[in-house]
Structure formats: C-alpha cells, structure tokens
mmCIF file of C-alpha atoms in Angstrom:
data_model
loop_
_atom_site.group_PDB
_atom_site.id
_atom_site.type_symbol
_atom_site.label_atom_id
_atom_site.label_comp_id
_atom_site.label_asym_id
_atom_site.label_seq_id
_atom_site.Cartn_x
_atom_site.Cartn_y
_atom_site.Cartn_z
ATOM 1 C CA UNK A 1 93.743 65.265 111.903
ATOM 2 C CA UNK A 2 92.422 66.680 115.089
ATOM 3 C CA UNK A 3 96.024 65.929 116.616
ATOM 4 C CA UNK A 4 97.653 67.971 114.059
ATOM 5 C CA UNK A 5 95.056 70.961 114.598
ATOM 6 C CA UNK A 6 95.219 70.958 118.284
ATOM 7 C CA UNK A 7 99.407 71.362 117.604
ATOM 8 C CA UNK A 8 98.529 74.739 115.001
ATOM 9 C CA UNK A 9 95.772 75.789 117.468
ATOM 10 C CA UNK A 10 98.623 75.819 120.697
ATOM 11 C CA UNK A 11 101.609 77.716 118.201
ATOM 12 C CA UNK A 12 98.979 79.768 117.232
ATOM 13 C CA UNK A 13 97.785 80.641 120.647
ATOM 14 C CA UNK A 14 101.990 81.269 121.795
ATOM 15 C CA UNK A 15 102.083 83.409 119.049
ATOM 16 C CA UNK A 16 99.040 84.979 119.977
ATOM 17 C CA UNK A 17 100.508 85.189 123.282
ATOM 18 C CA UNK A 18 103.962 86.744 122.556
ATOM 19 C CA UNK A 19 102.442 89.472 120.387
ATOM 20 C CA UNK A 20 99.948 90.165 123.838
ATOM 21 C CA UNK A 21 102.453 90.551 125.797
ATOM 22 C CA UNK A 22 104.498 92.952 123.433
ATOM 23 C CA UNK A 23 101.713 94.798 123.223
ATOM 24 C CA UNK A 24 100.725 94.749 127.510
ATOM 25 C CA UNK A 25 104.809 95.361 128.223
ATOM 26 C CA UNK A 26 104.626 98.741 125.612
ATOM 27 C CA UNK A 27 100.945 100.115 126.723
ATOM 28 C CA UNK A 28 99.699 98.074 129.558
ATOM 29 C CA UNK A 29 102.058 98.394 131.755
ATOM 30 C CA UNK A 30 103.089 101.845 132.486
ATOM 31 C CA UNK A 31 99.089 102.084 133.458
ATOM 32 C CA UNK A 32 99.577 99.324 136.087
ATOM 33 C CA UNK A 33 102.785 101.617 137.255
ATOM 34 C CA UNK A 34 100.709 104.613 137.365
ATOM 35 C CA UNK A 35 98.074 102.985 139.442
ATOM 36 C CA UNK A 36 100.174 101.257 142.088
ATOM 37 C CA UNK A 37 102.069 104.996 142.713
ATOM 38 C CA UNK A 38 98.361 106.162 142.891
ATOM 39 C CA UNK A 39 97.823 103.018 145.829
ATOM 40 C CA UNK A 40 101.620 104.045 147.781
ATOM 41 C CA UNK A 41 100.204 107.543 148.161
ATOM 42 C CA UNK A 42 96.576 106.961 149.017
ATOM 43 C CA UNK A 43 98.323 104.465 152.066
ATOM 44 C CA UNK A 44 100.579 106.702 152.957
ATOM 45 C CA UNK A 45 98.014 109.896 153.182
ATOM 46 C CA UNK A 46 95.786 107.341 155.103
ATOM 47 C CA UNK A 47 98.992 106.519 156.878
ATOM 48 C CA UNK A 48 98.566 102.824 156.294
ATOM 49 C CA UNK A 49 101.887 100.638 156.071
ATOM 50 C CA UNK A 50 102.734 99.250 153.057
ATOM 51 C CA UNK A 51 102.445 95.864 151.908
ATOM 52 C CA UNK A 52 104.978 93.478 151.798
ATOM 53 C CA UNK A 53 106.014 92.927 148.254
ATOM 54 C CA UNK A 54 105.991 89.125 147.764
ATOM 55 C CA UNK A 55 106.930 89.138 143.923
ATOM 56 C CA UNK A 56 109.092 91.867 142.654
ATOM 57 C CA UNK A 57 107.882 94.230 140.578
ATOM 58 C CA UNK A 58 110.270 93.746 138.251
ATOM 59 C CA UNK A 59 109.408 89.668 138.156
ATOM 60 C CA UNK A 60 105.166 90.722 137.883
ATOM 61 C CA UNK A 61 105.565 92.758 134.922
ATOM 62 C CA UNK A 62 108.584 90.524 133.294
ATOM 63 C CA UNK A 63 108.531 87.056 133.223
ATOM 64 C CA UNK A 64 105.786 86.902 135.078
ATOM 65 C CA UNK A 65 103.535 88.298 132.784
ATOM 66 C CA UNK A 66 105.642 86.690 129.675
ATOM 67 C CA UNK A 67 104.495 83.166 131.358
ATOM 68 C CA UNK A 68 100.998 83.982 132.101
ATOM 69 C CA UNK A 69 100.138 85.615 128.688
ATOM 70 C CA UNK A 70 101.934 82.799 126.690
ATOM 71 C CA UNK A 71 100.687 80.079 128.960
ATOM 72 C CA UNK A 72 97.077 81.714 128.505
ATOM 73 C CA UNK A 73 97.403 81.993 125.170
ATOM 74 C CA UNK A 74 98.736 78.024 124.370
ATOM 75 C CA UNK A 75 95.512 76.866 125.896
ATOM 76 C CA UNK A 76 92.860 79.314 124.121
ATOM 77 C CA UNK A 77 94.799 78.402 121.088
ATOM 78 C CA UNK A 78 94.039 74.891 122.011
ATOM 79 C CA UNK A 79 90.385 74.670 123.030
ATOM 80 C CA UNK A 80 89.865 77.221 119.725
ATOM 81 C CA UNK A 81 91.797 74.321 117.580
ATOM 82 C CA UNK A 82 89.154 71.802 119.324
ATOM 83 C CA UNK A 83 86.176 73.785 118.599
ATOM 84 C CA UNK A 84 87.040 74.283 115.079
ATOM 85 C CA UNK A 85 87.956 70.455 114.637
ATOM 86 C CA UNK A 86 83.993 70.283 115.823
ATOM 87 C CA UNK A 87 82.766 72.897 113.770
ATOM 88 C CA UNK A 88 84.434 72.147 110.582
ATOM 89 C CA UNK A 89 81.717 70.580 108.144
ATOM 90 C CA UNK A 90 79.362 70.345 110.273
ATOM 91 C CA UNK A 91 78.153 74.113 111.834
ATOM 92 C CA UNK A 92 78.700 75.197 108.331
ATOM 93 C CA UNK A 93 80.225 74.942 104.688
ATOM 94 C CA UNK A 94 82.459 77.746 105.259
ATOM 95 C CA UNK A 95 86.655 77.054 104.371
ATOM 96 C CA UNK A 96 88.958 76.957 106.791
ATOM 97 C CA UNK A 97 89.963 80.444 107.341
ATOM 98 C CA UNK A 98 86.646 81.607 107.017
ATOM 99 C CA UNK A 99 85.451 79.478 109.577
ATOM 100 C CA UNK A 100 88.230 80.399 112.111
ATOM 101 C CA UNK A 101 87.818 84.066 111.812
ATOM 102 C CA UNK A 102 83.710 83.483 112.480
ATOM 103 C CA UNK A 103 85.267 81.435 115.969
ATOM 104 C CA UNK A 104 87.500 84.084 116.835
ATOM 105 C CA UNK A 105 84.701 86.877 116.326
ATOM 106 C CA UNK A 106 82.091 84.732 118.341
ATOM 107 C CA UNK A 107 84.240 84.109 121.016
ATOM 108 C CA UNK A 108 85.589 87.574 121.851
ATOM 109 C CA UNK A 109 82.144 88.738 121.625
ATOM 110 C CA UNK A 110 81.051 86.539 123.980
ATOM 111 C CA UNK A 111 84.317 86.141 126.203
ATOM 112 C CA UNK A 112 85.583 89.505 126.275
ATOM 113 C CA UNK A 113 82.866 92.072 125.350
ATOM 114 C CA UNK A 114 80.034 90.826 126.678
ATOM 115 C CA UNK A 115 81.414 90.465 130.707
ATOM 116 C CA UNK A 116 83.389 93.433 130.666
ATOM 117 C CA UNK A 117 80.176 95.676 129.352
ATOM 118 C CA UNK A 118 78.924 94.933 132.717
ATOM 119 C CA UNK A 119 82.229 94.395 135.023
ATOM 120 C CA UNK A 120 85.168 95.772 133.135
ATOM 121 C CA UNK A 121 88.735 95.086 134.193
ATOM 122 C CA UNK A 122 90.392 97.665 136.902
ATOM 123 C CA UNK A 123 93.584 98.506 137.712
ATOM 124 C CA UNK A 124 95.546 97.865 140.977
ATOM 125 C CA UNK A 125 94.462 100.494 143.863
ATOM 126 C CA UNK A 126 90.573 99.798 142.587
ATOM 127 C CA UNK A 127 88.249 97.360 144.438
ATOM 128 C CA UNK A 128 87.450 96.135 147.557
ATOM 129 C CA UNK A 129 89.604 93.056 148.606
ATOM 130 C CA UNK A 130 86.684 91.943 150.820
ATOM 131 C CA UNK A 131 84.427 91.894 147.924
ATOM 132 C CA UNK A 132 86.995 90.516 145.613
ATOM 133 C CA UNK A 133 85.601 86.737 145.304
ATOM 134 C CA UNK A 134 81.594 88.335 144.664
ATOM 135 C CA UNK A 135 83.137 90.385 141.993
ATOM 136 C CA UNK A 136 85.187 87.162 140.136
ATOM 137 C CA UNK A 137 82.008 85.316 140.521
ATOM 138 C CA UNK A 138 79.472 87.464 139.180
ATOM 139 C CA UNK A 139 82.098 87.983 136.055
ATOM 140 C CA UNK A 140 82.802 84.441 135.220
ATOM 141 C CA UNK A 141 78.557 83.792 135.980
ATOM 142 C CA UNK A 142 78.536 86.988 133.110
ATOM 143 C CA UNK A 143 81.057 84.629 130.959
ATOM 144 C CA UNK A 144 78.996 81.716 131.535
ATOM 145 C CA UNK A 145 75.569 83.116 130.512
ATOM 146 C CA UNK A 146 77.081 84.779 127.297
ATOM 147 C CA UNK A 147 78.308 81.432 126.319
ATOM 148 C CA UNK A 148 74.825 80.144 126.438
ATOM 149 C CA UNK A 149 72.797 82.772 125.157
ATOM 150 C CA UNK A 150 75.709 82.741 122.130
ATOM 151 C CA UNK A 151 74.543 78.530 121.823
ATOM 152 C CA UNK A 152 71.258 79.548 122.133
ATOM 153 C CA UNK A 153 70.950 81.776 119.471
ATOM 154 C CA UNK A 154 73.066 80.063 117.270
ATOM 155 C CA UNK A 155 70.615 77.227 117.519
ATOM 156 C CA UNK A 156 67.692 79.885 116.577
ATOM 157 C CA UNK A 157 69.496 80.647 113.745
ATOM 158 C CA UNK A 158 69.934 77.083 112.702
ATOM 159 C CA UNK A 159 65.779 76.507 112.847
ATOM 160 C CA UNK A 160 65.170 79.938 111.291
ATOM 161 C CA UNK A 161 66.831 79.694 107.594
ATOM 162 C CA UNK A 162 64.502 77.257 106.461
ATOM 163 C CA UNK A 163 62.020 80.209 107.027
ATOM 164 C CA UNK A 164 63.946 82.896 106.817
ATOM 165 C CA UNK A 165 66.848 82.768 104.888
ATOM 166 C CA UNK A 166 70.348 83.167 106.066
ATOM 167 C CA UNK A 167 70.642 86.532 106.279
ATOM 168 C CA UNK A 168 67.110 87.269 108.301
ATOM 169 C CA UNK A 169 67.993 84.206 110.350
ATOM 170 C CA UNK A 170 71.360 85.666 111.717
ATOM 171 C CA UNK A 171 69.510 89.061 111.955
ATOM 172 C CA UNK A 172 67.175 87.428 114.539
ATOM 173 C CA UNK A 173 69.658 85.336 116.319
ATOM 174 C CA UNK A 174 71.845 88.797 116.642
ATOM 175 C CA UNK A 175 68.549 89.909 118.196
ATOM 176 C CA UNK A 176 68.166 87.063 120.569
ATOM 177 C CA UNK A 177 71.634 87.224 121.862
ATOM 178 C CA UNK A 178 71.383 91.121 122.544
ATOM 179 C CA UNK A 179 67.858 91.199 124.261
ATOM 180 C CA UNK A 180 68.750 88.137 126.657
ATOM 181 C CA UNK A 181 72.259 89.349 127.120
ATOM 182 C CA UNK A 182 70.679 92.663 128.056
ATOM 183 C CA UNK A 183 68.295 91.757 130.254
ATOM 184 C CA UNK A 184 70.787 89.561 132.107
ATOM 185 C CA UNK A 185 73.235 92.465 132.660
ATOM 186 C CA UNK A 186 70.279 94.725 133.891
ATOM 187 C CA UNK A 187 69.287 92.300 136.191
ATOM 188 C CA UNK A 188 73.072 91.833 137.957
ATOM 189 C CA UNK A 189 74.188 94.054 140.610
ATOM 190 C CA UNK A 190 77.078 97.178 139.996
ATOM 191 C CA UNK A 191 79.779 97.388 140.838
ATOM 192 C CA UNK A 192 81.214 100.343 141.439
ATOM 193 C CA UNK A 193 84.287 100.538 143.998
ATOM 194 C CA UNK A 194 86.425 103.409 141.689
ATOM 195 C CA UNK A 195 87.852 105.664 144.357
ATOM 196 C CA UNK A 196 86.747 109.060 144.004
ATOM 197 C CA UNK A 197 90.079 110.547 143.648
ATOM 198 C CA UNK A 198 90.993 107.898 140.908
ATOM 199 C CA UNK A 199 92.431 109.745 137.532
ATOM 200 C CA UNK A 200 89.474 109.015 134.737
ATOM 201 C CA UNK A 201 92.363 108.738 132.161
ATOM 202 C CA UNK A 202 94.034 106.147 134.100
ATOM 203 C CA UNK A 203 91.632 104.099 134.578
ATOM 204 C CA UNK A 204 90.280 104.419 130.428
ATOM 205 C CA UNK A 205 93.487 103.779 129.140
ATOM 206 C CA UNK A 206 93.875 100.619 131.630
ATOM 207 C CA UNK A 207 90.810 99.012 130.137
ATOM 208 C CA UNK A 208 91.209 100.033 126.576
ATOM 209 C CA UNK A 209 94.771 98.177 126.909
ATOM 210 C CA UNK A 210 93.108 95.380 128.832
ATOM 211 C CA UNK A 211 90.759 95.146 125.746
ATOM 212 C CA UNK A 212 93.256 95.992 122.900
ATOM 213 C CA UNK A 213 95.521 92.483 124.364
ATOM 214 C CA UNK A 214 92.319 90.669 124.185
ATOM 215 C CA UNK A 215 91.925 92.045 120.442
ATOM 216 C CA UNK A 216 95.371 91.123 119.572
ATOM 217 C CA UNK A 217 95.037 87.418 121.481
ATOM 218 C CA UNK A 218 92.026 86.637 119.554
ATOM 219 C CA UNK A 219 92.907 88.369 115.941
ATOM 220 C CA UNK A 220 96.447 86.487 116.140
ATOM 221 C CA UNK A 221 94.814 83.055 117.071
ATOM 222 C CA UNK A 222 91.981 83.753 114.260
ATOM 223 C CA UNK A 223 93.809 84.192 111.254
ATOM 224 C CA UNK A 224 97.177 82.879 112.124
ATOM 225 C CA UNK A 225 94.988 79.331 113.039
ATOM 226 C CA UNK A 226 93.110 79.831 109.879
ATOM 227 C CA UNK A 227 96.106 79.661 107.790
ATOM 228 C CA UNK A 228 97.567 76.900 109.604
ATOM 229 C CA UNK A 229 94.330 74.614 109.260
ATOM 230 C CA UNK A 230 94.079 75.327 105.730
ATOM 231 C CA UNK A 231 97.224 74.541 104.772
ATOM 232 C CA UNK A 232 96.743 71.110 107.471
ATOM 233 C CA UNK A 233 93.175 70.207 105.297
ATOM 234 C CA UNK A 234 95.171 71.207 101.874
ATOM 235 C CA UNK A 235 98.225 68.446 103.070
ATOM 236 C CA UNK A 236 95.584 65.590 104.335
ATOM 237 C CA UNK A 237 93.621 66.596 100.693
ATOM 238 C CA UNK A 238 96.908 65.832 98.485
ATOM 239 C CA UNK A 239 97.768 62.667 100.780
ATOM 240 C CA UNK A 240 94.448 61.158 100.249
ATOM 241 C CA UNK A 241 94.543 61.843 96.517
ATOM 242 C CA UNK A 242 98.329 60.358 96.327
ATOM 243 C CA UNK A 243 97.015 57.235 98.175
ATOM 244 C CA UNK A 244 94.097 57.065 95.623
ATOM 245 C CA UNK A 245 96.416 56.930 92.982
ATOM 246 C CA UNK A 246 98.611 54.579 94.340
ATOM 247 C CA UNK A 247 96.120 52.247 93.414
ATOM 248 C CA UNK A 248 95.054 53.073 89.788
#
C-alpha cells in the first residue's frame, strides 16, 4: 500500500511540478529578466565587467528550470505520499482527501510562509554574495524551527481535546505555533541588502510569483494526491472484500 502511494505522491508532485513551471515561465520569469537588465546596468554605471555567463540564459529559464521544478516537485510529492501513509488512521479519522488537503495546508504554512515572513525570496541583482551562505542558513534554521513548533503544537492539540474539545484545542495550538514562531523571527537578525535604487514593483511581483508557484506546487500535490489515495484505499477496500468472498 505504501508502495502504491509513494508512486501517486511522485505523479502528483510532476504534475505539481509542470503546472509550477507553466506558471514561473508565464509570470516568473520576465521578473528575473527585468532584474538581471537592472544588474548589467548597475555594473556597467559602476563600470564593473560583466560576468561570464556559464549557463545560457536561454538554458536557466528553459530546461533548466523545467528540470529543477519537476525534479523538485517528484520528491515533495514523495515525502508528502510518505507522510500521509503515516498519518492516515492514526493522526486522525479524517478520509483521504480530507486528510491530504490538511498536509498540504500544514506544510506550506510551515515551509513556505513561515521562512519567507522573515527572509523572503529576492531576485537576481539583490544580496550580498559574501553573505550569501549566512542568509541560506538562517532560512533553512527558519524552516527547521517552523517544522518543530508545527510538531509541537500539534502535540498540544492532541493533549488538549480531552479538555477542551476539538475546536478550542486547535484554537490553542494555532496560538502556540504563532507566539513561538513569533518570537523566533523577532529574535533572528534582518536582512536587508535591497539596493536602494531597486524598483519596489519588481521586487513585489518577484516574490508574489515566488509565492504563487509555491501555492500552485502545494494545491496541485494536495488535491490531485487526495484523489489518487482515495481511489488507491477504495481499490485495496474492494480487493479485500473480493478475497473475503472468495471464501464464503
């Protein structure tokens, strides 16, 4: 069974991935375009040489991207399909399309929003290279402690419905997750290396495409898996009840 989910999760997750890339090809792009004419001029006002071009252009924001976004998207589809092969009767009673749409939900929250509150995704001609490993670190430590504070308060949850109810309990676990996640990203250092002559449009419409691929990743691989594992759980149902009468 878990074999046949982790297959669903990875189409899924190509899907998922094809439809991203669609989406970063039509909107992303042209912002990436716009920022590395923005980089050309600022080197040649500074009258800096430019730098040697070791993928194409053309290659970066073709196949290049096609790979990477379909690649990307095979193994979240996989690791979801895991996590809901965990999940499934035992986090909670909830059917299988139910249950995958909760995933989905949890995990951009905590994968996508959450980091890019505090560090959101730039464009090409913004950043310092020399800072450039500090700033991946501190986002995948943001990634990291969003993933626990999500386990966390799930787990508060868990111990508060007996007391509770359902709905309070999830009310205080939502409560849990915001303070800590709050105080976490108050505590971090900014980061801001936006150069003052950067257009403010740009650099908007680069993140609200960087987020709208994540949406589309994530919604795709949600209800597309959902579908997939219920009609998986509805097949291994009928098989078990065919088996059963086999012997009657």
């Amino acid at each position: 069974m878990v074999g046949k989910l982790l297959v669903r999760g990875m189409l899924a997750g190509i899907a998922a991935g094809l439809l991203t890339f669609s989406f970063a090809k039509l909107v992303g792009e042209p912002q990436v375009d716009q920022a590395i004419s923005f980089e050309e001029k600022a080197n040649v006002a500074n009258g800096e040489a430019p730098e040697p071009e070791i993928v194409s252009r053309h290659t970066q924001a073709g196949l290049g991207l096609l790979t990477g976004v379909v690649t990307f998207g095979a193994a979240v589809g996989g690791l979801f399909a895991l996590t809901f092969a965990y999940s499934f009767g035992r986090v909670s009673n909830l059917g299988a399309r139910s249950l995958s749409a909760w995933i989905a939900l949890a995990a951009f929250i905590t994968l996508v929003i959450v980091p890019n509150i505090k560090y959101p995704a730039n464009p090409p001609s913004v950043g310092d290279p020399e800072t450039i490993g500090m700033r991946t670190g501190l986002f995948f430590l943001m990634i990291v402690i969003s993933i626990a504070t999500m386990v966390f308060s799930l787990k508060v949850r868990k111990y508060a419905i007996a007391r509770f109810g359902q709905w309070n309990a999830s009310i205080i676990a939502g409560i849990v997750f915001v303070v800590i996640v709050g105080a976490v990203q108050w505590g971090l250092p900014v980061i801001n290396e936006v150069p003052a002559a950067f257009p403010a449009v740009l650099l908007w419409k680069f993140r609200v495409a960087a987020i709208g691929m994540q949406v589309i990743m994530w919604t795709t691989i949600g209800l597309l898996f959902g579908a997939l594992a219920e009609r998986c759980q509805r097949a291994a149902s009928a098989g078990r009840i065919a088996g059963k009468s086999a012997y009657l």
